[in-house]
mmCIF file of C-alpha atoms in Angstrom:
data_model
loop_
_atom_site.group_PDB
_atom_site.id
_atom_site.type_symbol
_atom_site.label_atom_id
_atom_site.label_comp_id
_atom_site.label_asym_id
_atom_site.label_seq_id
_atom_site.Cartn_x
_atom_site.Cartn_y
_atom_site.Cartn_z
ATOM 1 C CA MET I 1 -18.358 35.831 -25.414
ATOM 2 C CA THR I 2 -14.922 37.450 -25.919
ATOM 3 C CA LEU I 3 -12.336 36.447 -23.405
ATOM 4 C CA PRO I 4 -8.711 37.671 -23.129
ATOM 5 C CA PRO I 5 -5.868 35.199 -23.338
ATOM 6 C CA PRO I 6 -4.948 33.426 -20.051
ATOM 7 C CA SER I 7 -2.922 35.597 -17.707
ATOM 8 C CA ALA I 8 0.279 34.441 -16.029
ATOM 9 C CA SER I 9 -1.461 34.531 -12.682
ATOM 10 C CA ALA I 10 -4.286 32.090 -13.743
ATOM 11 C CA PRO I 11 -4.614 29.325 -11.242
ATOM 12 C CA ALA I 12 -2.960 26.080 -12.299
ATOM 13 C CA GLY I 13 -5.058 23.083 -13.118
ATOM 14 C CA HIS I 14 -4.680 19.654 -11.417
ATOM 15 C CA ALA I 15 -3.586 16.349 -12.905
ATOM 16 C CA LEU I 16 -5.751 13.282 -12.755
ATOM 17 C CA ALA I 17 -4.812 9.658 -13.272
ATOM 18 C CA LEU I 18 -7.129 6.607 -13.559
ATOM 19 C CA THR I 19 -5.631 3.205 -13.219
ATOM 20 C CA GLY I 20 -7.433 -0.014 -14.038
ATOM 21 C CA LEU I 21 -10.718 1.657 -13.311
ATOM 22 C CA THR I 22 -13.626 -0.898 -13.471
ATOM 23 C CA ARG I 23 -17.292 -0.798 -12.559
ATOM 24 C CA ARG I 24 -19.478 -3.853 -12.449
ATOM 25 C CA TYR I 25 -23.244 -4.107 -11.894
ATOM 26 C CA GLY I 26 -23.737 -7.772 -11.090
ATOM 27 C CA ALA I 27 -22.763 -9.780 -14.146
ATOM 28 C CA PHE I 28 -22.642 -6.620 -16.308
ATOM 29 C CA THR I 29 -19.358 -4.737 -16.625
ATOM 30 C CA ALA I 30 -20.014 -1.065 -17.517
ATOM 31 C CA VAL I 31 -16.379 -0.031 -17.462
ATOM 32 C CA GLN I 32 -13.450 -2.454 -17.866
ATOM 33 C CA ASP I 33 -9.863 -1.746 -16.826
ATOM 34 C CA VAL I 34 -9.661 1.903 -18.028
ATOM 35 C CA SER I 35 -6.358 3.631 -17.452
ATOM 36 C CA LEU I 36 -5.607 7.173 -18.637
ATOM 37 C CA SER I 37 -3.993 10.336 -17.496
ATOM 38 C CA VAL I 38 -5.219 13.982 -17.691
ATOM 39 C CA ALA I 39 -2.457 16.588 -17.529
ATOM 40 C CA SER I 40 -2.754 19.718 -15.478
ATOM 41 C CA GLY I 41 -4.849 22.326 -17.366
ATOM 42 C CA GLN I 42 -5.818 19.887 -20.101
ATOM 43 C CA PHE I 43 -9.281 19.631 -21.759
ATOM 44 C CA LEU I 44 -10.037 15.895 -22.057
ATOM 45 C CA THR I 45 -13.255 14.605 -23.596
ATOM 46 C CA LEU I 46 -14.566 11.099 -23.023
ATOM 47 C CA LEU I 47 -16.235 10.230 -26.290
ATOM 48 C CA GLY I 48 -18.345 7.196 -27.232
ATOM 49 C CA PRO I 49 -21.752 5.926 -28.174
ATOM 50 C CA SER I 50 -24.550 5.427 -25.641
ATOM 51 C CA GLY I 51 -23.643 2.639 -23.248
ATOM 52 C CA SER I 52 -19.899 2.973 -23.812
ATOM 53 C CA GLY I 53 -19.101 3.730 -20.158
ATOM 54 C CA LYS I 54 -18.117 7.437 -20.471
ATOM 55 C CA THR I 55 -20.693 8.808 -18.010
ATOM 56 C CA THR I 56 -19.960 6.010 -15.567
ATOM 57 C CA ILE I 57 -16.306 7.005 -15.555
ATOM 58 C CA LEU I 58 -17.203 10.642 -14.998
ATOM 59 C CA MET I 59 -19.481 9.607 -12.030
ATOM 60 C CA MET I 60 -16.594 7.609 -10.598
ATOM 61 C CA VAL I 61 -14.264 10.598 -10.950
ATOM 62 C CA ALA I 62 -16.879 12.803 -9.257
ATOM 63 C CA GLY I 63 -17.364 10.278 -6.471
ATOM 64 C CA PHE I 64 -21.012 9.589 -7.078
ATOM 65 C CA THR I 65 -20.298 6.014 -8.179
ATOM 66 C CA GLU I 66 -17.805 3.631 -6.422
ATOM 67 C CA PRO I 67 -15.363 1.750 -8.554
ATOM 68 C CA SER I 68 -15.414 -2.047 -8.414
ATOM 69 C CA ALA I 69 -11.674 -2.018 -9.001
ATOM 70 C CA GLY I 70 -8.882 0.482 -9.768
ATOM 71 C CA SER I 71 -7.810 3.809 -8.439
ATOM 72 C CA ILE I 72 -8.281 7.571 -9.048
ATOM 73 C CA LEU I 73 -5.332 9.833 -8.208
ATOM 74 C CA LEU I 74 -5.447 13.662 -8.086
ATOM 75 C CA ASP I 75 -1.882 15.146 -8.270
ATOM 76 C CA GLY I 76 -0.652 11.722 -7.179
ATOM 77 C CA ARG I 77 -2.932 11.574 -4.173
ATOM 78 C CA ASP I 78 -5.304 8.527 -4.052
ATOM 79 C CA ILE I 79 -8.886 9.950 -3.812
ATOM 80 C CA THR I 80 -10.717 6.745 -4.730
ATOM 81 C CA ALA I 81 -12.430 6.420 -1.352
ATOM 82 C CA LEU I 82 -12.984 10.195 -0.858
ATOM 83 C CA PRO I 83 -16.646 11.249 -0.758
ATOM 84 C CA PRO I 84 -17.742 13.677 -3.469
ATOM 85 C CA GLU I 85 -18.101 16.702 -1.165
ATOM 86 C CA ARG I 86 -14.444 16.411 -0.192
ATOM 87 C CA ARG I 87 -13.129 16.145 -3.803
ATOM 88 C CA ASP I 88 -13.712 19.884 -4.482
ATOM 89 C CA PHE I 89 -14.716 19.236 -8.162
ATOM 90 C CA GLY I 90 -17.149 21.426 -9.997
ATOM 91 C CA MET I 91 -19.830 19.687 -12.104
ATOM 92 C CA VAL I 92 -22.079 20.840 -14.921
ATOM 93 C CA PHE I 93 -24.980 18.512 -15.808
ATOM 94 C CA GLN I 94 -26.877 18.082 -19.041
ATOM 95 C CA GLY I 95 -30.055 19.450 -17.453
ATOM 96 C CA TYR I 96 -28.388 22.491 -15.793
ATOM 97 C CA ALA I 97 -29.813 21.466 -12.372
ATOM 98 C CA LEU I 98 -30.522 25.130 -11.333
ATOM 99 C CA PHE I 99 -32.780 25.946 -8.468
ATOM 100 C CA PRO I 100 -35.864 27.449 -10.074
ATOM 101 C CA HIS I 101 -36.924 29.526 -6.962
ATOM 102 C CA MET I 102 -33.446 31.128 -6.728
ATOM 103 C CA THR I 103 -32.158 34.101 -8.723
ATOM 104 C CA VAL I 104 -29.136 33.730 -10.944
ATOM 105 C CA ALA I 105 -26.838 35.271 -8.290
ATOM 106 C CA GLU I 106 -28.370 32.991 -5.573
ATOM 107 C CA ASN I 107 -27.753 29.897 -7.715
ATOM 108 C CA VAL I 108 -24.127 30.818 -8.292
ATOM 109 C CA SER I 109 -23.649 31.724 -4.649
ATOM 110 C CA PHE I 110 -25.020 28.439 -3.406
ATOM 111 C CA PRO I 111 -21.747 26.424 -3.289
ATOM 112 C CA LEU I 112 -20.083 29.307 -1.374
ATOM 113 C CA ARG I 113 -22.952 29.425 1.197
ATOM 114 C CA VAL I 114 -22.627 25.701 1.758
ATOM 115 C CA ARG I 115 -18.855 26.219 2.344
ATOM 116 C CA GLY I 116 -19.680 28.906 4.962
ATOM 117 C CA LEU I 117 -17.964 31.805 3.030
ATOM 118 C CA ALA I 118 -18.722 35.312 4.388
ATOM 119 C CA ARG I 119 -21.353 37.441 2.559
ATOM 120 C CA ALA I 120 -18.912 40.011 1.254
ATOM 121 C CA ALA I 121 -16.498 37.391 -0.139
ATOM 122 C CA ARG I 122 -19.459 35.479 -1.601
ATOM 123 C CA ASP I 123 -20.759 38.491 -3.422
ATOM 124 C CA ALA I 124 -17.335 39.377 -4.816
ATOM 125 C CA LYS I 125 -16.854 35.851 -6.113
ATOM 126 C CA VAL I 126 -20.355 35.684 -7.614
ATOM 127 C CA ARG I 127 -19.833 38.917 -9.436
ATOM 128 C CA ALA I 128 -16.518 37.640 -10.828
ATOM 129 C CA ALA I 129 -18.082 34.382 -11.893
ATOM 130 C CA LEU I 130 -21.038 36.050 -13.641
ATOM 131 C CA ASP I 131 -18.692 38.448 -15.378
ATOM 132 C CA LEU I 132 -16.596 35.556 -16.604
ATOM 133 C CA VAL I 133 -19.654 34.090 -18.418
ATOM 134 C CA GLN I 134 -20.999 37.537 -19.298
ATOM 135 C CA LEU I 135 -24.175 37.260 -17.268
ATOM 136 C CA ASP I 136 -23.609 40.049 -14.717
ATOM 137 C CA ARG I 137 -26.700 41.931 -16.081
ATOM 138 C CA PHE I 138 -28.931 38.904 -15.355
ATOM 139 C CA ALA I 139 -27.935 38.458 -11.685
ATOM 140 C CA ASP I 140 -31.523 39.108 -10.342
ATOM 141 C CA ARG I 141 -33.417 36.962 -12.884
ATOM 142 C CA LYS I 142 -34.821 33.528 -12.255
ATOM 143 C CA PRO I 143 -33.745 30.571 -14.431
ATOM 144 C CA ALA I 144 -37.110 30.487 -16.152
ATOM 145 C CA GLN I 145 -36.447 33.996 -17.496
ATOM 146 C CA LEU I 146 -33.302 32.803 -19.284
ATOM 147 C CA SER I 147 -32.658 31.028 -22.536
ATOM 148 C CA GLY I 148 -31.152 27.549 -22.574
ATOM 149 C CA GLY I 149 -27.740 28.933 -23.413
ATOM 150 C CA GLN I 150 -27.933 31.437 -20.580
ATOM 151 C CA GLN I 151 -28.978 28.756 -18.128
ATOM 152 C CA GLN I 152 -26.023 26.745 -19.159
ATOM 153 C CA ARG I 153 -23.704 29.690 -18.504
ATOM 154 C CA VAL I 154 -25.246 30.076 -15.015
ATOM 155 C CA ALA I 155 -24.471 26.392 -14.440
ATOM 156 C CA LEU I 156 -20.874 26.979 -15.511
ATOM 157 C CA ALA I 157 -20.480 30.000 -13.272
ATOM 158 C CA ARG I 158 -21.868 27.988 -10.300
ATOM 159 C CA ALA I 159 -19.371 25.149 -11.039
ATOM 160 C CA LEU I 160 -16.475 27.531 -11.204
ATOM 161 C CA VAL I 161 -17.283 30.081 -8.496
ATOM 162 C CA PHE I 162 -15.467 28.098 -5.670
ATOM 163 C CA ASP I 163 -12.327 27.482 -7.762
ATOM 164 C CA PRO I 164 -12.676 23.727 -8.043
ATOM 165 C CA ALA I 165 -9.784 21.354 -8.588
ATOM 166 C CA LEU I 166 -11.409 19.978 -11.700
ATOM 167 C CA LEU I 167 -14.447 20.864 -13.865
ATOM 168 C CA LEU I 168 -16.528 17.897 -14.888
ATOM 169 C CA LEU I 169 -18.947 18.356 -17.742
ATOM 170 C CA ASP I 170 -21.717 15.744 -18.413
ATOM 171 C CA GLU I 171 -22.949 16.439 -21.952
ATOM 172 C CA PRO I 172 -23.519 20.070 -21.017
ATOM 173 C CA LEU I 173 -24.489 21.244 -24.517
ATOM 174 C CA SER I 174 -26.639 18.439 -25.759
ATOM 175 C CA ALA I 175 -30.017 20.103 -24.891
ATOM 176 C CA LEU I 176 -29.193 23.060 -27.125
ATOM 177 C CA ASP I 177 -30.023 23.583 -30.775
ATOM 178 C CA LYS I 178 -27.204 23.203 -33.329
ATOM 179 C CA LYS I 179 -26.394 26.886 -33.850
ATOM 180 C CA LEU I 180 -26.397 27.663 -30.136
ATOM 181 C CA ARG I 181 -24.425 24.596 -29.363
ATOM 182 C CA GLY I 182 -21.758 25.737 -31.799
ATOM 183 C CA GLU I 183 -21.609 29.155 -30.205
ATOM 184 C CA LEU I 184 -21.319 27.667 -26.679
ATOM 185 C CA GLN I 185 -18.625 25.273 -27.809
ATOM 186 C CA GLU I 186 -16.502 28.335 -28.799
ATOM 187 C CA GLU I 187 -17.300 30.050 -25.520
ATOM 188 C CA LEU I 188 -16.401 26.915 -23.541
ATOM 189 C CA LYS I 189 -13.075 26.534 -25.293
ATOM 190 C CA ALA I 190 -12.248 30.229 -24.750
ATOM 191 C CA LEU I 191 -13.203 29.905 -21.017
ATOM 192 C CA HIS I 192 -10.949 26.905 -20.685
ATOM 193 C CA ARG I 193 -8.024 28.875 -22.138
ATOM 194 C CA ARG I 194 -8.753 31.812 -19.976
ATOM 195 C CA ILE I 195 -8.927 30.078 -16.572
ATOM 196 C CA GLY I 196 -6.311 27.347 -17.111
ATOM 197 C CA ARG I 197 -8.337 24.666 -15.163
ATOM 198 C CA THR I 198 -8.431 20.992 -15.971
ATOM 199 C CA PHE I 199 -11.720 20.092 -17.753
ATOM 200 C CA ILE I 200 -13.117 16.601 -18.254
ATOM 201 C CA ASN I 201 -16.055 16.520 -20.685
ATOM 202 C CA VAL I 202 -18.402 13.725 -21.698
ATOM 203 C CA THR I 203 -20.188 13.674 -25.066
ATOM 204 C CA HIS I 204 -21.380 11.471 -27.857
ATOM 205 C CA ASP I 205 -21.004 14.326 -30.339
ATOM 206 C CA GLN I 206 -17.858 13.698 -32.441
ATOM 207 C CA GLU I 207 -17.696 17.261 -33.799
ATOM 208 C CA GLU I 208 -17.908 18.692 -30.305
ATOM 209 C CA ALA I 209 -15.022 16.441 -29.175
ATOM 210 C CA LEU I 210 -12.846 17.520 -32.009
ATOM 211 C CA ARG I 211 -13.490 21.230 -31.577
ATOM 212 C CA LEU I 212 -13.125 21.476 -27.785
ATOM 213 C CA SER I 213 -10.512 18.994 -26.691
ATOM 214 C CA ASP I 214 -6.718 18.856 -26.198
ATOM 215 C CA ARG I 215 -7.142 15.078 -25.961
ATOM 216 C CA VAL I 216 -9.930 12.640 -26.593
ATOM 217 C CA ALA I 217 -10.419 9.195 -25.056
ATOM 218 C CA ILE I 218 -12.675 6.989 -27.227
ATOM 219 C CA LEU I 219 -14.658 4.320 -25.401
ATOM 220 C CA ASP I 220 -16.638 1.355 -26.750
ATOM 221 C CA HIS I 221 -18.345 -1.369 -24.683
ATOM 222 C CA GLY I 222 -16.764 -0.068 -21.493
ATOM 223 C CA ARG I 223 -13.242 -0.207 -22.819
ATOM 224 C CA LEU I 224 -10.748 2.548 -23.765
ATOM 225 C CA VAL I 225 -10.235 1.922 -27.473
ATOM 226 C CA GLN I 226 -7.817 4.788 -28.351
ATOM 227 C CA GLN I 227 -6.740 8.074 -26.944
ATOM 228 C CA GLY I 228 -4.817 11.034 -28.437
ATOM 229 C CA SER I 229 -5.202 14.517 -29.791
ATOM 230 C CA PRO I 230 -8.174 15.145 -32.035
ATOM 231 C CA LEU I 231 -5.880 15.351 -35.044
ATOM 232 C CA GLU I 232 -4.114 12.104 -34.240
ATOM 233 C CA LEU I 233 -7.359 10.254 -33.785
ATOM 234 C CA TYR I 234 -9.041 11.583 -36.899
ATOM 235 C CA GLU I 235 -6.005 11.131 -39.182
ATOM 236 C CA ARG I 236 -4.611 7.917 -37.671
ATOM 237 C CA PRO I 237 -7.418 5.796 -36.202
ATOM 238 C CA ALA I 238 -6.220 2.501 -34.923
ATOM 239 C CA THR I 239 -9.498 0.474 -35.536
ATOM 240 C CA ARG I 240 -12.483 0.317 -37.778
ATOM 241 C CA PHE I 241 -14.673 1.522 -34.911
ATOM 242 C CA VAL I 242 -12.586 4.617 -34.261
ATOM 243 C CA ALA I 243 -12.413 5.509 -37.941
ATOM 244 C CA ASP I 244 -16.167 5.033 -38.336
ATOM 245 C CA PHE I 245 -17.201 6.727 -35.143
ATOM 246 C CA LEU I 246 -14.969 9.757 -35.434
ATOM 247 C CA GLY I 247 -16.398 10.927 -38.821
ATOM 248 C CA ARG I 248 -17.397 8.982 -41.976
ATOM 249 C CA SER I 249 -14.862 6.640 -43.551
ATOM 250 C CA ASN I 250 -14.713 4.372 -46.505
ATOM 251 C CA PHE I 251 -13.263 0.913 -45.734
ATOM 252 C CA LEU I 252 -11.165 -0.764 -48.357
ATOM 253 C CA ALA I 253 -10.546 -4.545 -47.821
ATOM 254 C CA GLY I 254 -8.024 -6.540 -49.967
ATOM 255 C CA THR I 255 -5.054 -8.795 -49.972
ATOM 256 C CA VAL I 256 -1.455 -7.606 -49.713
ATOM 257 C CA ARG I 257 0.138 -8.355 -53.106
ATOM 258 C CA GLU I 258 3.181 -6.064 -53.014
ATOM 259 C CA VAL I 259 5.480 -4.679 -50.326
ATOM 260 C CA ARG I 260 8.264 -2.205 -51.021
ATOM 261 C CA PRO I 261 10.151 0.481 -49.084
ATOM 262 C CA GLY I 262 7.671 3.105 -47.918
ATOM 263 C CA ALA I 263 4.551 1.571 -49.490
ATOM 264 C CA MET I 264 2.486 -1.622 -50.065
ATOM 265 C CA ALA I 265 -0.271 -2.486 -52.381
ATOM 266 C CA LEU I 266 -3.546 -4.304 -51.773
ATOM 267 C CA LEU I 267 -5.559 -6.038 -54.432
ATOM 268 C CA ALA I 268 -9.363 -5.743 -54.176
ATOM 269 C CA GLY I 269 -10.754 -7.613 -57.136
ATOM 270 C CA ALA I 270 -8.932 -6.102 -60.109
ATOM 271 C CA THR I 271 -8.248 -2.772 -58.276
ATOM 272 C CA ARG I 272 -4.731 -2.104 -56.946
ATOM 273 C CA VAL I 273 -4.887 0.085 -53.816
ATOM 274 C CA VAL I 274 -1.546 1.701 -52.985
ATOM 275 C CA GLN I 275 -0.922 2.417 -49.319
ATOM 276 C CA ALA I 276 1.972 4.464 -47.906
ATOM 277 C CA VAL I 277 3.845 2.863 -44.938
ATOM 278 C CA PRO I 278 5.945 5.402 -43.001
ATOM 279 C CA GLU I 279 9.333 4.330 -41.671
ATOM 280 C CA GLY I 280 8.839 2.412 -38.375
ATOM 281 C CA ALA I 281 5.200 1.664 -38.983
ATOM 282 C CA PRO I 282 4.042 -1.914 -38.820
ATOM 283 C CA ARG I 283 3.850 -3.747 -42.158
ATOM 284 C CA LEU I 284 1.451 -6.372 -43.364
ATOM 285 C CA ALA I 285 2.948 -9.508 -44.787
ATOM 286 C CA LEU I 286 2.483 -10.627 -48.399
ATOM 287 C CA GLY I 287 -0.703 -12.655 -48.852
ATOM 288 C CA THR I 288 -2.376 -11.441 -45.715
ATOM 289 C CA PRO I 289 -5.691 -9.575 -45.652
ATOM 290 C CA GLY I 290 -5.621 -5.732 -45.099
ATOM 291 C CA LEU I 291 -8.148 -3.088 -44.197
ATOM 292 C CA LEU I 292 -7.757 0.545 -44.975
ATOM 293 C CA ALA I 293 -9.814 3.545 -43.808
ATOM 294 C CA LEU I 294 -10.216 6.409 -46.323
ATOM 295 C CA ARG I 295 -11.952 9.734 -45.441
ATOM 296 C CA PRO I 296 -14.418 11.008 -48.185
ATOM 297 C CA GLU I 297 -12.760 14.416 -48.381
ATOM 298 C CA LYS I 298 -9.412 12.815 -49.391
ATOM 299 C CA ILE I 299 -10.874 11.363 -52.598
ATOM 300 C CA THR I 300 -10.741 13.565 -55.728
ATOM 301 C CA LEU I 301 -12.511 13.465 -59.040
ATOM 302 C CA LEU I 302 -9.840 12.817 -61.692
ATOM 303 C CA ALA I 303 -9.927 14.838 -64.941
ATOM 304 C CA PRO I 304 -9.260 13.018 -68.213
ATOM 305 C CA GLY I 305 -5.585 12.056 -68.395
ATOM 306 C CA GLU I 306 -5.022 12.855 -64.657
ATOM 307 C CA ALA I 307 -3.326 10.096 -62.649
ATOM 308 C CA ALA I 308 -3.202 9.160 -58.987
ATOM 309 C CA ASP I 309 -1.575 6.501 -56.822
ATOM 310 C CA THR I 310 -4.841 4.648 -56.669
ATOM 311 C CA GLU I 311 -7.558 5.052 -59.393
ATOM 312 C CA VAL I 312 -11.001 3.556 -59.699
ATOM 313 C CA ALA I 313 -13.872 4.071 -62.039
ATOM 314 C CA GLY I 314 -17.533 4.219 -60.973
ATOM 315 C CA GLU I 315 -20.810 6.020 -61.395
ATOM 316 C CA ILE I 316 -22.759 8.249 -59.041
ATOM 317 C CA ALA I 317 -25.449 6.243 -57.408
ATOM 318 C CA ALA I 318 -26.728 9.027 -55.134
ATOM 319 C CA TRP I 319 -25.818 12.581 -54.209
ATOM 320 C CA SER I 320 -26.859 15.407 -51.924
ATOM 321 C CA TYR I 321 -26.007 19.120 -51.565
ATOM 322 C CA HIS I 322 -25.329 20.708 -48.198
ATOM 323 C CA GLY I 323 -24.186 24.228 -48.819
ATOM 324 C CA THR I 324 -20.448 23.938 -48.688
ATOM 325 C CA GLY I 325 -20.218 20.797 -50.781
ATOM 326 C CA PHE I 326 -21.749 17.701 -52.397
ATOM 327 C CA SER I 327 -21.884 14.291 -50.817
ATOM 328 C CA LEU I 328 -21.530 11.599 -53.506
ATOM 329 C CA ALA I 329 -22.140 7.884 -53.267
ATOM 330 C CA VAL I 330 -20.150 6.350 -56.140
ATOM 331 C CA GLN I 331 -20.716 2.713 -57.053
ATOM 332 C CA THR I 332 -17.548 0.890 -57.998
ATOM 333 C CA THR I 333 -17.046 -2.704 -59.171
ATOM 334 C CA ASP I 334 -14.378 -3.837 -56.716
ATOM 335 C CA LEU I 335 -14.596 -1.418 -53.756
ATOM 336 C CA GLY I 336 -18.425 -1.165 -53.502
ATOM 337 C CA ILE I 337 -19.945 2.208 -52.674
ATOM 338 C CA LEU I 338 -17.310 4.958 -52.040
ATOM 339 C CA HIS I 339 -18.474 8.141 -50.213
ATOM 340 C CA VAL I 340 -16.876 11.292 -51.627
ATOM 341 C CA ALA I 341 -16.950 14.857 -50.157
ATOM 342 C CA LEU I 342 -16.758 17.256 -53.094
ATOM 343 C CA PRO I 343 -16.452 21.042 -52.371
ATOM 344 C CA ALA I 344 -19.308 22.885 -54.027
ATOM 345 C CA TRP I 345 -17.411 26.039 -54.819
ATOM 346 C CA ARG I 346 -16.282 25.719 -58.469
ATOM 347 C CA ALA I 347 -16.927 21.991 -58.451
ATOM 348 C CA ALA I 348 -15.684 20.235 -61.596
ATOM 349 C CA ILE I 349 -19.107 18.656 -62.185
ATOM 350 C CA SER I 350 -22.761 19.091 -61.499
ATOM 351 C CA PRO I 351 -23.603 15.673 -60.055
ATOM 352 C CA THR I 352 -26.414 13.580 -61.456
ATOM 353 C CA GLU I 353 -27.329 9.998 -60.824
ATOM 354 C CA GLY I 354 -25.685 7.586 -63.210
ATOM 355 C CA MET I 355 -22.939 9.943 -64.124
ATOM 356 C CA PRO I 356 -19.608 8.106 -64.778
ATOM 357 C CA VAL I 357 -16.626 9.382 -62.756
ATOM 358 C CA ARG I 358 -12.978 8.462 -62.090
ATOM 359 C CA LEU I 359 -11.834 8.711 -58.507
ATOM 360 C CA GLY I 360 -8.307 8.865 -57.275
ATOM 361 C CA TRP I 361 -6.286 9.471 -54.065
ATOM 362 C CA PRO I 362 -2.618 9.498 -53.022
ATOM 363 C CA ALA I 363 -1.018 6.662 -51.114
ATOM 364 C CA ASP I 364 -0.962 8.554 -47.839
ATOM 365 C CA ALA I 365 -4.660 9.471 -47.928
ATOM 366 C CA SER I 366 -5.739 6.181 -46.348
ATOM 367 C CA VAL I 367 -4.559 4.463 -43.195
ATOM 368 C CA PRO I 368 -4.400 0.775 -42.206
ATOM 369 C CA VAL I 369 -6.913 -0.062 -39.370
ATOM 370 C CA ALA I 370 -7.562 -3.162 -37.317
ATOM 371 C CA GLU I 371 -10.901 -5.003 -37.223
ATOM 372 C CA ASP I 372 -12.786 -4.493 -34.025
ATOM 373 C CA SER I 373 -12.670 -6.851 -31.082
ATOM 374 C CA HIS I 374 -15.133 -6.875 -28.244
ATOM 375 C CA ALA I 375 -13.655 -9.570 -26.013
ATOM 376 C CA ALA I 376 -15.699 -10.187 -22.914
#
């Protein structure tokens, strides 16, 4: 799907604000005091494991679930009590929810018929929506005659045909295979850029969240743990959970033994781990415990005589090859198993179990993180 860049005449998106949003089911709290803002035209993804509350939040935004507390504002107007049919939001479900007895064109036309639009205006909008998702040639087919990816495009066209204020996406790509899911991710991102609407997406797929979103809100146990751009969240996770959920991380625990301008050093056994501390960042006090998150791709294999801010010796306990690189599990004395992502192209070694290696990384490769807290 190749789309041109957004035009100056593309309709503006709408801004959404959630304040103190809470949903309880008896004694169980599914969503607890969630506040976040979605700017006009932004692509926000609600990301979290199963049971984290992300779909419940989406259902409250859609109007299908009533909040126990809190408010939902669209462009500053309180819509918390507004029924779903009056919110004017488009929605795409995981299972497509297409009418099997209707053609593609009839499925896309359905929201316009419900709204009482005249036949000529309906037909024009349906043609434009199908052209947007490149399905104009399939207008007369039934859903059963389409692939999963094509059915998902029909669902998108149906959700967009009436120019909704927001587009809500409930794990829309999870039923597709990996290759097709990747292709549809690119198409969805291009579609968002093209039409300039505000998208709110729900997924448990970390890679999808990173690829699609302008901002990501990470949820755990019904609480908003951290929000920010994909780059901010991946490079500067605030907690162990965020670092671990948004891609693999090594966690290095030690005691602060040295603090100096711009850096500190933790001692883990006999290993000195140097950590950069940017100006204005919070510092750990001498003698206190510290926890660092270190991404596998930021660890390098040191050649003989090569130095790094932090160095540790170990031996390869296990390894695997996955086309673009090797994944190494290196056993160390003080830091336990360290996972290392090694590019395969012209790799310095051919990994074997038991092979001794020296690992190193710069002081700014890791980031201090807080231990997780799931207060009731």
